[in-house]
Amino acid sequence: MARDLTPKYTVPGVERVAAGRIIDVLRLRLHALNDLHLTLKHIHWNVVGPHFIAVHQMVDPQVDRVRGMADDVAERIAALGGVAQGTPGSLVKERTWDDYSIGREDAIAHLGALDIVYTGVIEDVRAAIKVVGKIDPATEDLLIEQLRDFEQFQWFVRAHLESAGGTLTTARAETEEDAARAAKA
């Protein structure tokens, strides 16, 4: 059963029912961002091998930016009159994806898996933009800015996974485990 997230009030120029739809979209974006920043820290803590320091240092600014994105989304939810539910229980209960599956592993393996993670995040942000873009340009703008950052983060990751000839080692991978194996091969 879908919850009614229609707020009692919202920002001028957005109808309350439309604000409820935006809040619902942003609710999952908030969960995804909170999950992603923890996943990135997990990678940061569990990366090993000769590329350790490069990946360790590349991931931390991404963690900081993703935490900032979560704050932006939570504040947008609040501005629209909703409740920014950022508790771990809510995230686990409502998320539509599985937990990150790679533990202590070589840097290249983590980057292969992270490529798959970023693909999923980017696809979800694009889908959210399609929904909110019809309702609210301010929320659409917020998500477009985040999309640009995610695409840049994936580009940084893929730079480690691409051959000089332009072949991406994770091109055929569908799971994090497949991508980790392909990246190491």
Coordinates of N, CA and C in Angstrom, one line a residue:
M1 N 0.8 -1.2 0.0 CA 0.0 0.0 0.0 C 0.9 1.2 0.0
A2 N 0.6 2.1 -0.9 CA 1.4 3.4 -1.0 C 1.0 4.3 0.1
R3 N 2.0 5.0 0.7 CA 1.8 6.0 1.7 C 1.4 7.3 1.1
D4 N 0.5 8.0 1.7 CA 0.2 9.4 1.3 C 1.2 10.3 1.9
L5 N 2.1 10.9 1.1 CA 3.1 11.8 1.5 C 2.7 13.3 1.3
T6 N 1.4 13.5 1.0 CA 1.0 14.9 0.7 C 1.2 15.7 2.0
P7 N 2.0 16.8 1.8 CA 2.2 17.7 3.0 C 1.0 18.6 3.3
K8 N 1.0 19.1 4.5 CA -0.1 20.1 4.9 C 0.1 21.4 4.2
Y9 N 1.4 21.7 3.9 CA 1.7 22.9 3.2 C 3.0 22.6 2.3
T10 N 3.2 23.5 1.4 CA 4.4 23.3 0.6 C 4.9 24.6 0.0
V11 N 5.9 24.6 -0.9 CA 6.4 25.8 -1.4 C 5.4 26.5 -2.4
P12 N 5.5 27.8 -2.5 CA 4.5 28.5 -3.4 C 4.8 28.0 -4.9
G13 N 3.7 27.8 -5.6 CA 3.8 27.4 -7.0 C 3.8 25.9 -7.2
V14 N 3.8 25.1 -6.2 CA 3.7 23.6 -6.3 C 2.5 23.2 -5.5
E15 N 1.6 22.5 -6.2 CA 0.4 21.9 -5.5 C 0.8 20.9 -4.4
R16 N 0.0 20.8 -3.4 CA 0.3 19.9 -2.3 C 0.4 18.4 -2.8
V17 N -0.5 18.0 -3.6 CA -0.4 16.6 -4.1 C 0.9 16.4 -4.9
A18 N 1.2 17.3 -5.8 CA 2.4 17.2 -6.5 C 3.6 17.2 -5.6
A19 N 3.6 18.0 -4.6 CA 4.7 18.0 -3.6 C 4.9 16.7 -3.0
G20 N 3.7 16.0 -2.7 CA 3.8 14.6 -2.2 C 4.5 13.7 -3.1
R21 N 4.2 13.8 -4.4 CA 4.9 13.0 -5.4 C 6.4 13.2 -5.4
I22 N 6.8 14.5 -5.3 CA 8.2 14.9 -5.3 C 8.9 14.3 -4.0
I23 N 8.2 14.5 -2.9 CA 8.7 14.0 -1.6 C 8.9 12.5 -1.7
D24 N 8.0 11.8 -2.3 CA 8.2 10.3 -2.5 C 9.4 10.0 -3.3
V25 N 9.6 10.7 -4.4 CA 10.8 10.5 -5.2 C 12.1 10.8 -4.4
L26 N 12.1 11.9 -3.7 CA 13.2 12.4 -3.0 C 13.5 11.4 -1.8
R27 N 12.5 10.8 -1.2 CA 12.6 9.9 -0.1 C 13.6 8.7 -0.5
L28 N 13.4 8.2 -1.7 CA 14.3 7.1 -2.2 C 15.7 7.7 -2.6
R29 N 15.7 8.9 -3.1 CA 17.0 9.5 -3.4 C 17.8 9.7 -2.1
L30 N 17.1 10.1 -1.0 CA 17.8 10.3 0.3 C 18.4 8.9 0.8
H31 N 17.5 7.9 0.7 CA 18.0 6.6 1.1 C 19.2 6.1 0.2
A32 N 19.1 6.4 -1.1 CA 20.2 6.0 -1.9 C 21.5 6.7 -1.6
L33 N 21.4 8.0 -1.3 CA 22.6 8.8 -1.0 C 23.2 8.4 0.3
N34 N 22.3 8.2 1.3 CA 22.9 7.7 2.6 C 23.6 6.3 2.5
D35 N 22.9 5.5 1.7 CA 23.5 4.1 1.4 C 24.9 4.3 0.7
L36 N 24.9 5.2 -0.3 CA 26.1 5.3 -1.1 C 27.2 5.9 -0.3
H37 N 27.0 6.9 0.5 CA 28.1 7.4 1.3 C 28.7 6.4 2.2
L38 N 27.9 5.5 2.8 CA 28.4 4.4 3.6 C 29.1 3.4 2.8
T39 N 28.6 3.1 1.6 CA 29.3 2.1 0.7 C 30.6 2.7 0.3
L40 N 30.7 4.0 0.0 CA 32.0 4.5 -0.4 C 33.0 4.5 0.8
K41 N 32.5 4.7 2.0 CA 33.4 4.6 3.2 C 33.8 3.1 3.3
H42 N 32.9 2.2 3.1 CA 33.3 0.8 3.1 C 34.4 0.4 2.2
I43 N 34.3 1.0 1.0 CA 35.4 0.8 0.0 C 36.6 1.4 0.5
H44 N 36.6 2.6 1.0 CA 37.7 3.3 1.5 C 38.4 2.5 2.6
W45 N 37.7 1.9 3.5 CA 38.3 1.1 4.6 C 38.8 -0.3 4.1
N46 N 38.2 -0.8 3.0 CA 38.5 -2.2 2.7 C 39.3 -2.4 1.4
V47 N 39.8 -1.3 0.8 CA 40.6 -1.4 -0.4 C 42.0 -1.8 -0.1
V48 N 42.6 -2.7 -0.9 CA 44.0 -3.1 -0.7 C 44.7 -3.2 -2.0
G49 N 46.0 -3.4 -2.0 CA 46.7 -3.6 -3.2 C 47.5 -2.4 -3.6
P50 N 48.2 -2.6 -4.8 CA 49.1 -1.5 -5.2 C 48.5 -0.2 -5.5
H51 N 47.2 -0.2 -5.8 CA 46.5 1.1 -6.1 C 45.7 1.6 -4.9
F52 N 46.1 1.1 -3.7 CA 45.3 1.4 -2.5 C 45.3 2.9 -2.3
I53 N 46.4 3.6 -2.3 CA 46.4 5.0 -1.9 C 45.6 5.9 -2.9
A54 N 45.7 5.6 -4.2 CA 45.0 6.3 -5.2 C 43.5 6.2 -5.0
V55 N 43.0 5.0 -4.8 CA 41.6 4.8 -4.6 C 41.1 5.3 -3.3
H56 N 41.9 5.1 -2.3 CA 41.6 5.5 -0.9 C 41.4 7.1 -0.9
Q57 N 42.3 7.8 -1.6 CA 42.2 9.2 -1.7 C 41.1 9.7 -2.7
M58 N 40.9 9.0 -3.7 CA 39.8 9.4 -4.7 C 38.4 9.3 -4.1
V59 N 38.2 8.3 -3.2 CA 36.9 8.0 -2.7 C 36.5 9.1 -1.7
D60 N 37.4 9.5 -0.8 CA 37.0 10.4 0.2 C 36.3 11.7 -0.2
P61 N 36.8 12.4 -1.3 CA 36.0 13.6 -1.7 C 34.6 13.2 -2.2
Q62 N 34.5 12.0 -2.8 CA 33.2 11.5 -3.3 C 32.3 11.3 -2.1
V63 N 32.8 10.8 -1.0 CA 32.0 10.6 0.3 C 31.5 11.9 0.7
D64 N 32.4 12.9 0.8 CA 32.0 14.2 1.3 C 30.9 14.9 0.4
R65 N 31.1 14.7 -0.9 CA 30.1 15.3 -1.8 C 28.7 14.6 -1.7
V66 N 28.7 13.3 -1.6 CA 27.5 12.5 -1.5 C 26.8 12.8 -0.2
R67 N 27.6 13.0 0.9 CA 26.9 13.5 2.2 C 26.3 14.8 2.0
G68 N 26.9 15.7 1.3 CA 26.3 17.0 1.0 C 25.1 16.9 0.1
M69 N 25.1 16.0 -0.8 CA 23.9 15.7 -1.6 C 22.7 15.3 -0.8
A70 N 23.0 14.4 0.2 CA 22.0 13.9 1.1 C 21.4 15.0 1.9
D71 N 22.2 15.9 2.3 CA 21.7 17.1 3.1 C 20.9 17.9 2.2
D72 N 21.3 18.2 1.0 CA 20.5 19.0 0.0 C 19.1 18.4 -0.2
V73 N 19.1 17.0 -0.4 CA 17.8 16.4 -0.6 C 16.9 16.4 0.6
A74 N 17.5 16.2 1.8 CA 16.7 16.2 3.0 C 16.1 17.6 3.2
E75 N 16.9 18.6 3.0 CA 16.4 20.0 3.1 C 15.4 20.3 2.1
R76 N 15.4 19.8 0.9 CA 14.4 20.0 -0.1 C 13.1 19.3 0.3
I77 N 13.2 18.1 0.9 CA 12.0 17.4 1.4 C 11.4 18.3 2.5
A78 N 12.2 18.8 3.4 CA 11.6 19.6 4.5 C 11.0 20.9 3.9
A79 N 11.6 21.5 2.9 CA 11.1 22.8 2.3 C 9.8 22.5 1.7
L80 N 9.6 21.3 1.1 CA 8.3 20.9 0.4 C 7.3 20.5 1.4
G81 N 7.6 20.5 2.7 CA 6.7 20.2 3.8 C 6.7 18.7 4.2
G82 N 7.6 18.0 3.8 CA 7.7 16.6 4.1 C 8.7 16.3 5.3
V83 N 8.8 15.0 5.6 CA 9.7 14.6 6.6 C 10.9 13.9 6.0
A84 N 12.1 14.3 6.2 CA 13.3 13.7 5.7 C 13.7 12.5 6.6
Q85 N 13.2 11.3 6.3 CA 13.4 10.2 7.1 C 14.8 9.6 6.8
G86 N 15.8 9.9 7.7 CA 17.2 9.5 7.4 C 17.7 8.4 8.4
T87 N 16.8 7.7 9.0 CA 17.2 6.6 9.9 C 17.7 5.4 9.2
P88 N 18.6 4.6 9.8 CA 19.1 3.4 9.1 C 17.9 2.4 8.9
G89 N 17.1 2.3 9.9 CA 15.9 1.3 9.7 C 15.1 1.7 8.6
S90 N 14.8 2.9 8.4 CA 14.0 3.4 7.3 C 14.7 3.1 5.9
L91 N 15.9 3.3 5.9 CA 16.7 3.1 4.7 C 16.7 1.6 4.3
V92 N 17.0 0.7 5.3 CA 17.0 -0.7 5.0 C 15.6 -1.2 4.6
K93 N 14.6 -0.7 5.3 CA 13.2 -1.2 5.0 C 12.7 -0.8 3.7
E94 N 13.1 0.4 3.2 CA 12.5 1.0 2.0 C 13.4 0.9 0.8
R95 N 14.6 0.6 0.9 CA 15.5 0.6 -0.3 C 15.1 -0.5 -1.2
T96 N 15.4 -0.3 -2.5 CA 15.0 -1.2 -3.6 C 16.2 -1.9 -4.2
W97 N 17.4 -1.9 -3.5 CA 18.6 -2.5 -4.0 C 19.2 -3.3 -2.9
D98 N 20.2 -4.2 -3.3 CA 20.9 -5.0 -2.3 C 22.1 -4.3 -1.8
D99 N 22.5 -4.8 -0.6 CA 23.7 -4.2 0.0 C 25.0 -4.5 -0.9
Y100 N 25.9 -3.6 -0.8 CA 27.2 -3.7 -1.5 C 27.8 -5.1 -1.1
S101 N 28.3 -5.8 -2.1 CA 28.7 -7.2 -1.9 C 30.2 -7.5 -1.9
I102 N 31.0 -6.5 -2.0 CA 32.5 -6.7 -2.0 C 33.1 -6.3 -0.7
G103 N 33.9 -7.2 -0.1 CA 34.5 -6.9 1.2 C 36.0 -6.4 1.0
R104 N 36.9 -7.0 1.8 CA 38.3 -6.6 1.6 C 38.8 -7.1 0.3
E105 N 39.2 -6.2 -0.6 CA 39.5 -6.6 -2.0 C 40.5 -5.6 -2.6
D106 N 41.1 -6.1 -3.7 CA 42.0 -5.3 -4.5 C 41.3 -4.0 -5.0
A107 N 42.0 -2.9 -5.1 CA 41.5 -1.6 -5.5 C 40.7 -1.8 -6.9
I108 N 41.3 -2.5 -7.8 CA 40.7 -2.6 -9.1 C 39.4 -3.3 -9.0
A109 N 39.3 -4.4 -8.2 CA 38.0 -5.1 -8.0 C 37.0 -4.1 -7.5
H110 N 37.3 -3.4 -6.4 CA 36.4 -2.4 -5.9 C 35.9 -1.4 -6.9
L111 N 36.8 -0.9 -7.7 CA 36.5 0.0 -8.8 C 35.5 -0.6 -9.8
G112 N 35.8 -1.9 -10.1 CA 34.8 -2.5 -11.1 C 33.4 -2.6 -10.5
A113 N 33.3 -3.0 -9.2 CA 32.0 -3.0 -8.5 C 31.4 -1.7 -8.4
L114 N 32.2 -0.7 -8.1 CA 31.7 0.7 -8.0 C 31.2 1.2 -9.3
D115 N 31.8 0.8 -10.4 CA 31.3 1.2 -11.7 C 29.8 0.7 -11.8
I116 N 29.5 -0.5 -11.4 CA 28.1 -1.0 -11.4 C 27.2 -0.2 -10.5
V117 N 27.7 0.1 -9.3 CA 27.0 0.9 -8.4 C 26.6 2.3 -9.0
Y118 N 27.6 3.0 -9.5 CA 27.4 4.3 -10.1 C 26.4 4.2 -11.3
T119 N 26.5 3.1 -12.1 CA 25.5 3.0 -13.2 C 24.1 2.9 -12.6
G120 N 23.9 2.2 -11.6 CA 22.5 2.1 -11.0 C 22.1 3.4 -10.4
V121 N 23.0 4.1 -9.7 CA 22.7 5.4 -9.2 C 22.3 6.4 -10.3
I122 N 23.1 6.4 -11.3 CA 22.9 7.4 -12.4 C 21.5 7.1 -13.1
E123 N 21.2 5.8 -13.3 CA 19.9 5.4 -13.9 C 18.8 5.9 -13.0
D124 N 18.9 5.7 -11.7 CA 17.9 6.1 -10.8 C 17.7 7.6 -10.7
V125 N 18.8 8.4 -10.8 CA 18.7 9.8 -10.8 C 18.0 10.3 -12.0
R126 N 18.4 9.7 -13.2 CA 17.7 10.1 -14.4 C 16.2 9.8 -14.4
A127 N 15.8 8.7 -13.8 CA 14.4 8.4 -13.7 C 13.7 9.4 -12.8
A128 N 14.4 9.8 -11.7 CA 13.8 10.8 -10.8 C 13.6 12.1 -11.5
I129 N 14.6 12.5 -12.3 CA 14.5 13.8 -13.0 C 13.3 13.8 -13.9
K130 N 13.0 12.6 -14.6 CA 11.9 12.6 -15.5 C 10.6 12.8 -14.7
V131 N 10.5 12.3 -13.5 CA 9.3 12.5 -12.7 C 9.2 14.0 -12.2
V132 N 10.2 14.4 -11.5 CA 10.1 15.8 -10.9 C 10.2 16.9 -11.9
G133 N 10.8 16.6 -13.1 CA 11.0 17.7 -14.1 C 9.6 18.2 -14.6
K134 N 8.6 17.3 -14.6 CA 7.3 17.7 -15.0 C 6.6 18.5 -14.0
I135 N 7.1 18.6 -12.8 CA 6.4 19.2 -11.7 C 7.1 20.5 -11.1
D136 N 8.4 20.3 -10.9 CA 9.1 21.4 -10.2 C 10.6 21.6 -10.7
P137 N 10.8 22.7 -11.3 CA 12.1 23.0 -11.9 C 13.2 23.1 -10.8
A138 N 12.9 23.5 -9.6 CA 13.9 23.7 -8.5 C 14.4 22.3 -8.1
T139 N 13.5 21.3 -7.9 CA 14.0 20.0 -7.6 C 14.7 19.3 -8.7
E140 N 14.2 19.6 -9.9 CA 14.8 19.0 -11.1 C 16.3 19.5 -11.2
D141 N 16.5 20.8 -11.0 CA 17.8 21.4 -11.0 C 18.7 20.8 -10.0
L142 N 18.2 20.5 -8.8 CA 19.0 19.9 -7.7 C 19.5 18.5 -8.2
L143 N 18.6 17.7 -8.8 CA 18.9 16.4 -9.2 C 19.9 16.4 -10.4
I144 N 19.7 17.4 -11.3 CA 20.6 17.5 -12.5 C 22.0 17.8 -12.0
E145 N 22.2 18.7 -11.0 CA 23.5 19.0 -10.5 C 24.1 17.7 -9.9
Q146 N 23.3 16.9 -9.2 CA 23.9 15.7 -8.6 C 24.2 14.7 -9.7
L147 N 23.4 14.6 -10.8 CA 23.7 13.7 -11.9 C 25.0 14.0 -12.5
R148 N 25.3 15.3 -12.7 CA 26.6 15.7 -13.3 C 27.8 15.2 -12.4
D149 N 27.6 15.3 -11.1 CA 28.7 14.9 -10.2 C 28.8 13.3 -10.3
F150 N 27.7 12.6 -10.3 CA 27.8 11.2 -10.4 C 28.4 10.7 -11.7
E151 N 28.1 11.4 -12.8 CA 28.7 11.0 -14.0 C 30.2 11.3 -14.0
Q152 N 30.6 12.3 -13.4 CA 32.1 12.6 -13.2 C 32.7 11.6 -12.3
F153 N 32.1 11.2 -11.2 CA 32.7 10.2 -10.3 C 32.8 8.9 -11.1
Q154 N 31.8 8.5 -11.9 CA 31.9 7.3 -12.7 C 33.1 7.4 -13.7
W155 N 33.2 8.5 -14.3 CA 34.3 8.7 -15.2 C 35.7 8.5 -14.5
F156 N 35.8 9.0 -13.3 CA 37.1 8.8 -12.5 C 37.3 7.3 -12.3
V157 N 36.2 6.6 -11.9 CA 36.3 5.2 -11.7 C 36.7 4.5 -13.0
R158 N 36.0 4.8 -14.1 CA 36.2 4.1 -15.3 C 37.6 4.4 -15.9
A159 N 38.2 5.5 -15.6 CA 39.6 5.7 -16.1 C 40.5 4.7 -15.6
H160 N 40.3 4.0 -14.5 CA 41.1 2.9 -14.0 C 40.7 1.6 -14.6
L161 N 39.6 1.5 -15.3 CA 39.1 0.3 -15.8 C 39.1 0.2 -17.4
E162 N 39.5 1.3 -18.0 CA 39.5 1.4 -19.4 C 40.9 1.1 -20.0
S163 N 41.0 0.4 -21.1 CA 42.3 0.2 -21.8 C 42.6 1.4 -22.6
A164 N 43.9 1.5 -23.1 CA 44.3 2.5 -23.9 C 43.5 2.5 -25.2
G165 N 42.9 1.4 -25.6 CA 42.1 1.3 -26.8 C 40.7 1.6 -26.6
G166 N 40.3 2.0 -25.4 CA 38.9 2.4 -25.1 C 38.0 1.3 -24.7
T167 N 38.5 0.1 -24.4 CA 37.7 -1.0 -23.9 C 37.5 -0.9 -22.4
L168 N 36.3 -1.0 -22.0 CA 35.9 -0.9 -20.5 C 35.9 -2.4 -20.0
T169 N 36.7 -2.7 -19.0 CA 36.7 -4.1 -18.5 C 35.4 -4.6 -18.0
T170 N 34.6 -3.6 -17.5 CA 33.3 -4.0 -16.9 C 32.1 -3.9 -17.8
A171 N 32.4 -3.7 -19.1 CA 31.3 -3.5 -20.1 C 30.2 -4.5 -20.1
R172 N 30.5 -5.8 -19.9 CA 29.5 -6.8 -20.0 C 29.0 -7.3 -18.6
A173 N 29.6 -6.7 -17.5 CA 29.2 -7.1 -16.2 C 27.8 -6.6 -15.8
E174 N 27.1 -7.5 -15.1 CA 25.8 -7.1 -14.7 C 25.7 -7.0 -13.1
T175 N 26.6 -7.6 -12.4 CA 26.6 -7.6 -11.0 C 27.9 -7.0 -10.5
E176 N 27.9 -6.6 -9.2 CA 29.1 -6.1 -8.6 C 30.2 -7.2 -8.6
E177 N 29.8 -8.4 -8.3 CA 30.8 -9.5 -8.3 C 31.4 -9.8 -9.7
D178 N 30.5 -9.8 -10.7 CA 31.0 -9.9 -12.1 C 32.0 -8.8 -12.5
A179 N 31.6 -7.6 -12.1 CA 32.4 -6.4 -12.5 C 33.8 -6.5 -11.7
A180 N 33.8 -6.9 -10.5 CA 35.0 -7.0 -9.7 C 35.9 -8.1 -10.4
R181 N 35.4 -9.2 -10.8 CA 36.2 -10.2 -11.4 C 36.7 -9.7 -12.8
A182 N 35.9 -9.1 -13.5 CA 36.3 -8.6 -14.9 C 37.3 -7.6 -14.8
A183 N 37.2 -6.7 -13.8 CA 38.2 -5.6 -13.6 C 39.6 -6.2 -13.2
K184 N 39.6 -7.3 -12.5 CA 40.9 -7.9 -12.1 C 41.5 -8.8 -13.2
A185 N 40.7 -9.2 -14.2 CA 41.2 -10.1 -15.2 C 42.1 -9.4 -16.2

